[in-house]
Amino acid sequence: MKGSAEIICVGSELLLGDITNTNAQFLAQALAQLGIPHYYQTVVGDNPLRIQRAVAIACDRARLLIFTGGLGPTPDDLTHETLADFFGSPLEERPEIWADIQQKYARRGREVAPSNRKQALLPQGAAVLPNPGGSAPGIIWEPRPGLVVMTFPGVPKEMQMMWRETAVPYLQTEGWAAEPIYSRTLKFWGIGESNLAEQVTHLFDLENPTVAPYASQGTAKLRISARAANEAAAAALITPIADEILKIAGEHHYGDDDETLATAAGALLLQKGQTLAVAESCTGGGLGQMLTAVPGSSAYFMGGIISYDNAVKIGLLGVQPNDLATEGAVSDPVACQMAAGVRARLGTDWGIGITGIAGPGGSTDDKPVGLVYIGIAGPDRSVVSHRFQFGNFRGRDWIRHLSCCTALDLLRRSLQTS
Amino acid sequence: MKGSAEIICVGSELLLGDITNTNAQFLAQALAQLGIPHYYQTVVGDNPLRIQRAVAIACDRARLLIFTGGLGPTPDDLTHETLADFFGSPLEERPEIWADIQQKYARRGREVAPSNRKQALLPQGAAVLPNPGGSAPGIIWEPRPGLVVMTFPGVPKEMQMMWRETAVPYLQTEGWAAEPIYSRTLKFWGIGESNLAEQVTHLFDLENPTVAPYASQGTAKLRISARAANEAAAAALITPIADEILKIAGEHHYGDDDETLATAAGALLLQKGQTLAVAESCTGGGLGQMLTAVPGSSAYFMGGIISYDNAVKIGLLGVQPNDLATEGAVSDPVACQMAAGVRARLGTDWGIGITGIAGPGGSTDDKPVGLVYIGIAGPDRSVVSHRFQFGNFRGRDWIRHLSCCTALDLLRRSLQTS
């Protein structure tokens, strides 16, 4: 391990708040995975003097400076020029880069602008960090002994590809990466982060692996992270802890890492060879969208009916007008009839019906914003409805999101016990 | 205007890449709106020595230090403690804060932990920056003449409320805010950012207002920003430029600022008193979700049919089995029949049908990933289908997103000319 890294993101659009700094998050995660320590991030605008000051500070506290942004063709793209100035190494044109840029534009049938030629200018002594996804290459450069500078464009996709394809192998080969951190994140629905955390507090003092609670988008997470020489050694540290957690809170666990509620339910449907249809009112298609975000979901998801208007609930789903009139659209019988109706109409094994008040309007005294009924109709022709009060302080988007996720979780639990 | 601000975000979770630094973006935008210059952002972990070093650097280059994070009850929440140390002003307990914390917990029926008492410790001389949304208050403090320190919790909602309710009035009253920046963002669909920018390059050299191109989520944007004493003065600067842009590229313009393709189409439907239904295959409900994300959309959106499986296209939408067999599900006649079918089935004025190959699987030689047909059926019973090749390099999520947005834009254009 040669030293710590600092991430320096260059761009006035960051200082104006026009964009979120997702590049810093990507690089932070990537450095943690490589086991390269990283104590500071700096954001600075497109101003050569201020960029130079940031570089001077970073040189004092880090040995690996990772820049994003400022590699474009416009006059305010100044990263390479400023680094060349700061380290006293003139810019020089790299003919192979200029040829490459011209070729890339020609291939897309676009004319190359004279300003693009600027992107072929790199500091003397710097190696090219190729950019297969765009015109601006970065550099890997050791301007002083023991100090390495890497530059990436600000476009996240280009930066990420360059990081994976060139920077990671370089850092590993050159001995920057320490014992890497491997992690497994257990994901839970139907239990709050603090409630979950309280049940496993005894694990939070572990040192290797460590266990840490997180939450995002309503999912409670426990991340188990181990430093180890390789993946197998990490798994040997992580697995017993994961097993212990699952003994405690396994019923709420729907998957790990990249798994989602939709992939979890989908995998169970696939395994059982069963099919699904959805009837959505307040979620307006969001549940179908989550289900079909999974490639291959056509094997078990047949489709659905968005019954936003009551006439559609009656006409296409067979909801009883009488129940709509007496119980209201947001009610237990309507959720059940929607679920059973879409199951029958589309001839599937399972049917889900969602009806609720997403707000901000549409509430009554006994039916506040955030009230949602979810019906689940199963292969045995049973229909169960569940009532949720997601809270009127949460806002429309969040209530709709919780409704879709909860429906998927209910389906998962039904599939596991059926 | 008293000087420039620096944003200092404290939290090891930022250095590990566990969360995106949306606080920095919010504050950056907020500072721009107040006209307070801001040249650097720093991210530092939960480490007192490193926080002190970051403070020392920030004192050299800014007069207003804005901290987020590190105000919680746990031992690694160190912001106030570290600031007290750095400026040589001891922490003291504020009884009124401790009382407030105990009350807040009691109101939620939760027990207050002894560790929460730590949150009542503030540096001597610092004023309390109240936190109506959570337990941890922040501070407004002038530890040295001409240097102001503000602290906020890391929880975005709490921080934002505290910013709006207390920090903004303070900064305005105390003379930090300069002539504020007002802006209007024109949003376009169906034209690329660079293509749009080329048509208005002559405006990019303006100084007040300025014009800058952006793009996000497929929408091309032009932001016109003016420094002015008040909103009316800003509008007088911005409107003539906006009008000039709209003369050039108005056909692609769907709205401003917070308007979306769904609100734009919805406003036109509402204005004409017309209704809409959707039939979705590859988007699986995403178009319905976008439409119903708009509160009040039930006035014009009746619902739809998610015809993921061909049997649903035939059974519920009346798509001809023969056309499915000979032309395939992703074809001009099927898109048209889906649009007309859902319009007829739900008895609406307009119908939209989307069928495409979102990938990664399902492509053939003549039907690559990214091929999407969108049918629009109108009140005059006309049906038109549009063919798009969104490109197979874009990935499933992006192709589905572009499909939904393009469908809304086609509807908007149809409504404008019908």
Short mmCIF file of N, CA, C and O in Angstrom, two decimals, chain B residues 299-406:
data_model
loop_
_atom_site.label_atom_id
_atom_site.label_comp_id
_atom_site.label_asym_id
_atom_site.label_seq_id
_atom_site.Cartn_x
_atom_site.Cartn_y
_atom_site.Cartn_z
N ALA B 299 -58.17 13.24 -13.55
CA ALA B 299 -59.11 14.03 -14.34
C ALA B 299 -59.05 13.68 -15.83
O ALA B 299 -60.01 13.89 -16.56
N TYR B 300 -57.91 13.14 -16.29
CA TYR B 300 -57.79 12.85 -17.74
C TYR B 300 -57.23 11.47 -18.03
O TYR B 300 -57.36 10.94 -19.12
N PHE B 301 -56.58 10.85 -17.04
CA PHE B 301 -56.01 9.52 -17.27
C PHE B 301 -56.95 8.47 -16.70
O PHE B 301 -57.18 8.43 -15.50
N MET B 302 -57.47 7.62 -17.57
CA MET B 302 -58.46 6.63 -17.12
C MET B 302 -57.78 5.33 -16.66
O MET B 302 -58.27 4.65 -15.77
N GLY B 303 -56.66 4.99 -17.29
CA GLY B 303 -55.98 3.74 -16.93
C GLY B 303 -55.35 3.12 -18.15
O GLY B 303 -55.06 3.82 -19.13
N GLY B 304 -55.11 1.81 -18.09
CA GLY B 304 -54.45 1.18 -19.22
C GLY B 304 -54.34 -0.32 -19.08
O GLY B 304 -54.82 -0.90 -18.10
N ILE B 305 -53.69 -0.89 -20.05
CA ILE B 305 -53.50 -2.34 -20.06
C ILE B 305 -52.02 -2.62 -20.29
O ILE B 305 -51.42 -2.11 -21.24
N ILE B 306 -51.44 -3.37 -19.35
CA ILE B 306 -50.06 -3.79 -19.51
C ILE B 306 -50.10 -5.13 -20.23
O ILE B 306 -50.43 -6.16 -19.65
N SER B 307 -49.81 -5.09 -21.52
CA SER B 307 -49.94 -6.30 -22.33
C SER B 307 -48.55 -6.88 -22.57
O SER B 307 -48.03 -6.85 -23.67
N TYR B 308 -47.98 -7.38 -21.48
CA TYR B 308 -46.61 -7.88 -21.60
C TYR B 308 -46.59 -9.16 -22.43
O TYR B 308 -45.72 -9.38 -23.24
N ASP B 309 -47.62 -9.98 -22.20
CA ASP B 309 -47.71 -11.24 -22.94
C ASP B 309 -48.59 -11.04 -24.17
O ASP B 309 -49.55 -10.27 -24.15
N ASN B 310 -48.28 -11.77 -25.25
CA ASN B 310 -49.05 -11.60 -26.48
C ASN B 310 -50.52 -11.96 -26.29
O ASN B 310 -51.39 -11.37 -26.92
N ALA B 311 -50.79 -12.93 -25.40
CA ALA B 311 -52.19 -13.32 -25.16
C ALA B 311 -52.99 -12.12 -24.65
O ALA B 311 -54.18 -11.99 -24.95
N VAL B 312 -52.36 -11.27 -23.87
CA VAL B 312 -53.06 -10.08 -23.35
C VAL B 312 -53.27 -9.08 -24.49
O VAL B 312 -54.31 -8.41 -24.57
N LYS B 313 -52.28 -8.97 -25.38
CA LYS B 313 -52.45 -8.07 -26.54
C LYS B 313 -53.67 -8.51 -27.35
O LYS B 313 -54.48 -7.70 -27.79
N ILE B 314 -53.81 -9.81 -27.53
CA ILE B 314 -54.93 -10.33 -28.33
C ILE B 314 -56.24 -10.22 -27.55
O ILE B 314 -57.23 -9.67 -28.03
N GLY B 315 -56.23 -10.73 -26.31
CA GLY B 315 -57.47 -10.87 -25.55
C GLY B 315 -58.06 -9.56 -25.09
O GLY B 315 -59.27 -9.37 -25.14
N LEU B 316 -57.21 -8.64 -24.64
CA LEU B 316 -57.75 -7.41 -24.07
C LEU B 316 -57.67 -6.22 -25.02
O LEU B 316 -58.41 -5.25 -24.86
N LEU B 317 -56.72 -6.26 -25.96
CA LEU B 317 -56.55 -5.10 -26.83
C LEU B 317 -57.04 -5.34 -28.25
O LEU B 317 -57.07 -4.41 -29.06
N GLY B 318 -57.36 -6.58 -28.55
CA GLY B 318 -57.85 -6.88 -29.90
C GLY B 318 -56.78 -6.83 -30.97
O GLY B 318 -57.08 -6.61 -32.15
N VAL B 319 -55.53 -7.05 -30.58
CA VAL B 319 -54.47 -7.13 -31.60
C VAL B 319 -54.70 -8.41 -32.41
O VAL B 319 -55.07 -9.46 -31.86
N GLN B 320 -54.52 -8.30 -33.73
CA GLN B 320 -54.77 -9.43 -34.61
C GLN B 320 -53.68 -10.49 -34.47
O GLN B 320 -52.51 -10.21 -34.71
N PRO B 321 -54.06 -11.74 -34.13
CA PRO B 321 -53.06 -12.81 -34.01
C PRO B 321 -52.24 -12.96 -35.30
O PRO B 321 -51.05 -13.24 -35.26
N ASN B 322 -52.90 -12.71 -36.40
CA ASN B 322 -52.23 -12.83 -37.69
C ASN B 322 -51.07 -11.84 -37.83
O ASN B 322 -49.99 -12.17 -38.30
N ASP B 323 -51.31 -10.60 -37.36
CA ASP B 323 -50.25 -9.58 -37.42
C ASP B 323 -49.11 -9.92 -36.46
O ASP B 323 -47.94 -9.71 -36.78
N LEU B 324 -49.47 -10.44 -35.29
CA LEU B 324 -48.42 -10.86 -34.36
C LEU B 324 -47.56 -11.95 -34.99
O LEU B 324 -46.34 -11.95 -34.84
N ALA B 325 -48.21 -12.84 -35.70
CA ALA B 325 -47.48 -13.97 -36.30
C ALA B 325 -46.61 -13.51 -37.45
O ALA B 325 -45.45 -13.93 -37.59
N THR B 326 -47.14 -12.64 -38.31
CA THR B 326 -46.38 -12.28 -39.51
C THR B 326 -45.46 -11.09 -39.29
O THR B 326 -44.33 -11.08 -39.75
N GLU B 327 -45.94 -10.08 -38.53
CA GLU B 327 -45.12 -8.87 -38.35
C GLU B 327 -44.31 -8.91 -37.05
O GLU B 327 -43.33 -8.20 -36.90
N GLY B 328 -44.76 -9.71 -36.10
CA GLY B 328 -44.10 -9.75 -34.80
C GLY B 328 -44.72 -8.76 -33.84
O GLY B 328 -45.40 -7.81 -34.26
N ALA B 329 -44.50 -8.98 -32.55
CA ALA B 329 -45.10 -8.12 -31.52
C ALA B 329 -44.54 -6.71 -31.60
O ALA B 329 -45.21 -5.75 -31.24
N VAL B 330 -43.30 -6.59 -32.03
CA VAL B 330 -42.68 -5.26 -32.14
C VAL B 330 -42.80 -4.83 -33.60
O VAL B 330 -41.92 -5.12 -34.42
N SER B 331 -43.88 -4.18 -33.91
CA SER B 331 -44.15 -3.82 -35.30
C SER B 331 -45.15 -2.68 -35.35
O SER B 331 -45.85 -2.41 -34.36
N ASP B 332 -45.20 -2.08 -36.52
CA ASP B 332 -46.11 -0.96 -36.74
C ASP B 332 -47.58 -1.34 -36.53
O ASP B 332 -48.29 -0.68 -35.78
N PRO B 333 -48.07 -2.43 -37.15
CA PRO B 333 -49.50 -2.71 -36.95
C PRO B 333 -49.85 -3.02 -35.50
O PRO B 333 -50.93 -2.65 -35.03
N VAL B 334 -48.95 -3.70 -34.78
CA VAL B 334 -49.26 -4.05 -33.39
C VAL B 334 -49.31 -2.79 -32.53
O VAL B 334 -50.21 -2.63 -31.70
N ALA B 335 -48.38 -1.86 -32.73
CA ALA B 335 -48.41 -0.60 -31.96
C ALA B 335 -49.72 0.14 -32.23
O ALA B 335 -50.36 0.67 -31.31
N CYS B 336 -50.12 0.17 -33.49
CA CYS B 336 -51.37 0.87 -33.84
C CYS B 336 -52.59 0.18 -33.23
O CYS B 336 -53.49 0.84 -32.69
N GLN B 337 -52.60 -1.14 -33.29
CA GLN B 337 -53.76 -1.87 -32.75
C GLN B 337 -53.80 -1.77 -31.23
O GLN B 337 -54.89 -1.75 -30.63
N MET B 338 -52.64 -1.70 -30.59
CA MET B 338 -52.62 -1.52 -29.13
C MET B 338 -53.22 -0.16 -28.76
O MET B 338 -54.04 -0.04 -27.85
N ALA B 339 -52.77 0.88 -29.50
CA ALA B 339 -53.25 2.24 -29.21
C ALA B 339 -54.76 2.35 -29.44
O ALA B 339 -55.51 2.84 -28.60
N ALA B 340 -55.19 1.85 -30.60
CA ALA B 340 -56.62 1.93 -30.93
C ALA B 340 -57.42 1.03 -29.99
O ALA B 340 -58.53 1.39 -29.57
N GLY B 341 -56.85 -0.13 -29.66
CA GLY B 341 -57.55 -1.10 -28.81
C GLY B 341 -57.79 -0.55 -27.42
O GLY B 341 -58.89 -0.67 -26.87
N VAL B 342 -56.78 0.06 -26.83
CA VAL B 342 -56.95 0.54 -25.46
C VAL B 342 -57.86 1.77 -25.44
O VAL B 342 -58.62 1.98 -24.50
N ARG B 343 -57.79 2.57 -26.51
CA ARG B 343 -58.69 3.72 -26.62
C ARG B 343 -60.14 3.25 -26.66
O ARG B 343 -61.00 3.78 -25.96
N ALA B 344 -60.39 2.22 -27.47
CA ALA B 344 -61.76 1.71 -27.60
C ALA B 344 -62.20 1.03 -26.30
O ALA B 344 -63.31 1.25 -25.82
N ARG B 345 -61.31 0.22 -25.76
CA ARG B 345 -61.67 -0.57 -24.58
C ARG B 345 -62.00 0.31 -23.38
O ARG B 345 -62.89 0.03 -22.62
N LEU B 346 -61.22 1.38 -23.21
CA LEU B 346 -61.44 2.25 -22.05
C LEU B 346 -62.31 3.46 -22.39
O LEU B 346 -62.60 4.28 -21.52
N GLY B 347 -62.70 3.56 -23.66
CA GLY B 347 -63.62 4.63 -24.05
C GLY B 347 -63.04 6.02 -23.87
O GLY B 347 -63.72 6.94 -23.41
N THR B 348 -61.77 6.20 -24.24
CA THR B 348 -61.11 7.49 -24.06
C THR B 348 -60.98 8.22 -25.39
O THR B 348 -61.24 7.65 -26.45
N ASP B 349 -60.55 9.47 -25.32
CA ASP B 349 -60.30 10.22 -26.55
C ASP B 349 -59.00 9.81 -27.21
O ASP B 349 -58.88 9.73 -28.41
N TRP B 350 -57.98 9.58 -26.36
CA TRP B 350 -56.66 9.24 -26.89
C TRP B 350 -56.21 7.88 -26.37
O TRP B 350 -56.56 7.48 -25.25
N GLY B 351 -55.44 7.19 -27.18
CA GLY B 351 -54.82 5.93 -26.75
C GLY B 351 -53.38 5.89 -27.20
O GLY B 351 -53.05 6.37 -28.29
N ILE B 352 -52.51 5.37 -26.33
CA ILE B 352 -51.10 5.21 -26.69
C ILE B 352 -50.76 3.73 -26.60
O ILE B 352 -51.16 3.06 -25.65
N GLY B 353 -50.01 3.23 -27.58
CA GLY B 353 -49.51 1.85 -27.52
C GLY B 353 -48.00 1.84 -27.67
O GLY B 353 -47.46 2.52 -28.55
N ILE B 354 -47.33 1.13 -26.78
CA ILE B 354 -45.86 1.03 -26.87
C ILE B 354 -45.46 -0.44 -26.95
O ILE B 354 -45.86 -1.24 -26.10
N THR B 355 -44.69 -0.77 -27.96
CA THR B 355 -44.14 -2.12 -28.04
C THR B 355 -42.71 -2.03 -28.55
O THR B 355 -42.43 -1.29 -29.50
N GLY B 356 -41.80 -2.71 -27.89
CA GLY B 356 -40.40 -2.60 -28.29
C GLY B 356 -39.55 -3.69 -27.68
O GLY B 356 -40.04 -4.54 -26.94
N ILE B 357 -38.28 -3.62 -27.99
CA ILE B 357 -37.33 -4.60 -27.47
C ILE B 357 -36.37 -3.87 -26.54
O ILE B 357 -35.47 -3.15 -26.98
N ALA B 358 -36.62 -4.03 -25.23
CA ALA B 358 -35.81 -3.31 -24.25
C ALA B 358 -34.49 -4.03 -23.95
O ALA B 358 -33.58 -3.44 -23.38
N GLY B 359 -34.45 -5.30 -24.34
CA GLY B 359 -33.21 -6.05 -24.14
C GLY B 359 -33.01 -6.48 -22.70
O GLY B 359 -33.87 -6.25 -21.87
N PRO B 360 -31.90 -7.10 -22.34
CA PRO B 360 -30.81 -7.43 -23.26
C PRO B 360 -31.16 -8.54 -24.24
O PRO B 360 -30.58 -8.60 -25.32
N GLY B 361 -32.15 -9.39 -23.95
CA GLY B 361 -32.52 -10.48 -24.87
C GLY B 361 -33.61 -10.04 -25.81
O GLY B 361 -34.06 -8.90 -25.80
N GLY B 362 -34.07 -10.96 -26.66
CA GLY B 362 -35.26 -10.74 -27.46
C GLY B 362 -35.03 -10.10 -28.81
O GLY B 362 -35.98 -9.87 -29.55
N SER B 363 -33.77 -9.82 -29.16
CA SER B 363 -33.54 -9.16 -30.45
C SER B 363 -33.37 -10.19 -31.56
O SER B 363 -33.05 -11.35 -31.31
N THR B 364 -33.63 -9.74 -32.77
CA THR B 364 -33.34 -10.57 -33.94
C THR B 364 -32.52 -9.71 -34.90
O THR B 364 -32.28 -8.53 -34.62
N ASP B 365 -32.11 -10.30 -36.02
CA ASP B 365 -31.27 -9.56 -36.97
C ASP B 365 -31.94 -8.27 -37.43
O ASP B 365 -31.33 -7.21 -37.46
N ASP B 366 -33.23 -8.37 -37.77
CA ASP B 366 -33.90 -7.16 -38.28
C ASP B 366 -34.60 -6.38 -37.18
O ASP B 366 -35.12 -5.30 -37.44
N LYS B 367 -34.61 -6.92 -35.94
CA LYS B 367 -35.21 -6.17 -34.84
C LYS B 367 -34.25 -6.12 -33.65
O LYS B 367 -34.29 -6.95 -32.75
N PRO B 368 -33.36 -5.13 -33.70
CA PRO B 368 -32.32 -5.05 -32.66
C PRO B 368 -32.88 -4.52 -31.33
O PRO B 368 -33.96 -3.94 -31.30
N VAL B 369 -32.14 -4.72 -30.27
CA VAL B 369 -32.46 -4.12 -28.98
C VAL B 369 -32.53 -2.59 -29.17
O VAL B 369 -31.68 -2.01 -29.85
N GLY B 370 -33.55 -1.99 -28.61
CA GLY B 370 -33.70 -0.54 -28.75
C GLY B 370 -34.74 -0.14 -29.78
O GLY B 370 -35.11 1.02 -29.88
N LEU B 371 -35.23 -1.12 -30.56
CA LEU B 371 -36.28 -0.82 -31.54
C LEU B 371 -37.62 -0.70 -30.82
O LEU B 371 -38.02 -1.62 -30.10
N VAL B 372 -38.29 0.42 -30.98
CA VAL B 372 -39.55 0.65 -30.28
C VAL B 372 -40.55 1.30 -31.24
O VAL B 372 -40.20 2.21 -31.99
N TYR B 373 -41.78 0.79 -31.24
CA TYR B 373 -42.87 1.41 -31.99
C TYR B 373 -43.84 2.04 -31.01
O TYR B 373 -44.20 1.42 -30.00
N ILE B 374 -44.25 3.27 -31.29
CA ILE B 374 -45.23 3.94 -30.44
C ILE B 374 -46.41 4.36 -31.30
O ILE B 374 -46.24 5.08 -32.29
N GLY B 375 -47.58 3.86 -30.94
CA GLY B 375 -48.80 4.21 -31.68
C GLY B 375 -49.61 5.24 -30.92
O GLY B 375 -49.68 5.20 -29.70
N ILE B 376 -50.16 6.19 -31.65
CA ILE B 376 -51.02 7.22 -31.04
C ILE B 376 -52.37 7.18 -31.75
O ILE B 376 -52.44 7.38 -32.96
N ALA B 377 -53.41 6.89 -30.97
CA ALA B 377 -54.78 6.90 -31.52
C ALA B 377 -55.49 8.14 -31.02
O ALA B 377 -55.45 8.42 -29.82
N GLY B 378 -56.09 8.88 -31.89
CA GLY B 378 -56.66 10.17 -31.52
C GLY B 378 -58.18 10.20 -31.55
O GLY B 378 -58.83 9.24 -31.99
N PRO B 379 -58.75 11.32 -31.10
CA PRO B 379 -60.21 11.45 -31.02
C PRO B 379 -60.89 11.35 -32.37
O PRO B 379 -62.05 10.99 -32.44
N ASP B 380 -60.14 11.64 -33.45
CA ASP B 380 -60.73 11.54 -34.79
C ASP B 380 -60.60 10.12 -35.34
O ASP B 380 -60.76 9.89 -36.52
N ARG B 381 -60.25 9.17 -34.48
CA ARG B 381 -60.09 7.76 -34.82
C ARG B 381 -58.86 7.49 -35.69
O ARG B 381 -58.66 6.37 -36.16
N SER B 382 -58.04 8.49 -35.91
CA SER B 382 -56.80 8.25 -36.63
C SER B 382 -55.83 7.48 -35.73
O SER B 382 -55.88 7.60 -34.51
N VAL B 383 -54.98 6.67 -36.34
CA VAL B 383 -53.93 5.99 -35.59
C VAL B 383 -52.63 6.12 -36.36
O VAL B 383 -52.58 5.84 -37.55
N VAL B 384 -51.60 6.60 -35.70
CA VAL B 384 -50.30 6.75 -36.35
C VAL B 384 -49.27 6.02 -35.51
O VAL B 384 -49.29 6.11 -34.28
N SER B 385 -48.38 5.31 -36.15
CA SER B 385 -47.30 4.67 -35.38
C SER B 385 -45.97 5.31 -35.76
O SER B 385 -45.74 5.71 -36.90
N HIS B 386 -45.10 5.44 -34.78
CA HIS B 386 -43.77 6.03 -34.98
C HIS B 386 -42.73 5.00 -34.60
O HIS B 386 -42.88 4.30 -33.61
N ARG B 387 -41.68 4.92 -35.40
CA ARG B 387 -40.65 3.90 -35.19
C ARG B 387 -39.40 4.57 -34.63
O ARG B 387 -38.95 5.60 -35.15
N PHE B 388 -38.84 4.04 -33.58
CA PHE B 388 -37.62 4.60 -32.98
C PHE B 388 -36.56 3.53 -32.84
O PHE B 388 -36.86 2.38 -32.54
N GLN B 389 -35.34 3.92 -33.07
CA GLN B 389 -34.22 3.01 -32.82
C GLN B 389 -33.36 3.69 -31.75
O GLN B 389 -32.53 4.54 -32.06
N PHE B 390 -33.58 3.34 -30.50
CA PHE B 390 -32.90 4.04 -29.41
C PHE B 390 -31.47 3.54 -29.19
O PHE B 390 -30.75 4.10 -28.39
N GLY B 391 -31.11 2.49 -29.92
CA GLY B 391 -29.71 2.04 -29.84
C GLY B 391 -29.54 0.97 -28.78
O GLY B 391 -29.98 1.11 -27.65
N ASN B 392 -28.85 -0.11 -29.17
CA ASN B 392 -28.74 -1.25 -28.25
C ASN B 392 -27.65 -1.05 -27.21
O ASN B 392 -27.48 -1.85 -26.31
N PHE B 393 -26.90 0.04 -27.31
CA PHE B 393 -25.82 0.29 -26.34
C PHE B 393 -26.37 0.94 -25.07
O PHE B 393 -25.65 1.17 -24.13
N ARG B 394 -27.64 1.25 -25.07
CA ARG B 394 -28.17 2.11 -24.01
C ARG B 394 -28.66 1.38 -22.78
O ARG B 394 -28.81 1.95 -21.73
N GLY B 395 -28.97 0.10 -22.93
CA GLY B 395 -29.41 -0.64 -21.75
C GLY B 395 -30.91 -0.56 -21.53
O GLY B 395 -31.57 0.40 -21.95
N ARG B 396 -31.41 -1.57 -20.87
CA ARG B 396 -32.84 -1.78 -20.68
C ARG B 396 -33.56 -0.59 -20.02
O ARG B 396 -34.56 -0.10 -20.53
N ASP B 397 -33.03 -0.12 -18.90
CA ASP B 397 -33.70 0.97 -18.17
C ASP B 397 -33.83 2.22 -19.03
O ASP B 397 -34.87 2.88 -19.05
N TRP B 398 -32.74 2.53 -19.71
CA TRP B 398 -32.71 3.75 -20.49
C TRP B 398 -33.65 3.67 -21.68
O TRP B 398 -34.35 4.64 -22.02
N ILE B 399 -33.68 2.52 -22.35
CA ILE B 399 -34.58 2.35 -23.50
C ILE B 399 -36.03 2.48 -23.05
O ILE B 399 -36.86 3.12 -23.70
N ARG B 400 -36.36 1.91 -21.90
CA ARG B 400 -37.73 2.00 -21.37
C ARG B 400 -38.07 3.45 -21.00
O ARG B 400 -39.17 3.94 -21.28
N HIS B 401 -37.10 4.12 -20.38
CA HIS B 401 -37.32 5.52 -20.02
C HIS B 401 -37.55 6.38 -21.27
O HIS B 401 -38.49 7.19 -21.34
N LEU B 402 -36.68 6.23 -22.27
CA LEU B 402 -36.83 7.00 -23.51
C LEU B 402 -38.17 6.70 -24.18
O LEU B 402 -38.81 7.59 -24.76
N SER B 403 -38.60 5.45 -24.11
CA SER B 403 -39.87 5.07 -24.75
C SER B 403 -41.03 5.81 -24.10
O SER B 403 -41.90 6.36 -24.79
N CYS B 404 -41.07 5.83 -22.77
CA CYS B 404 -42.16 6.51 -22.06
C CYS B 404 -42.14 8.00 -22.36
O CYS B 404 -43.18 8.61 -22.64
N CYS B 405 -40.95 8.61 -22.26
CA CYS B 405 -40.85 10.05 -22.50
C CYS B 405 -41.24 10.41 -23.92
O CYS B 405 -41.95 11.40 -24.16
N THR B 406 -40.77 9.62 -24.88
CA THR B 406 -41.08 9.89 -26.28
C THR B 406 -42.58 9.77 -26.53
O THR B 406 -43.16 10.56 -27.29
#
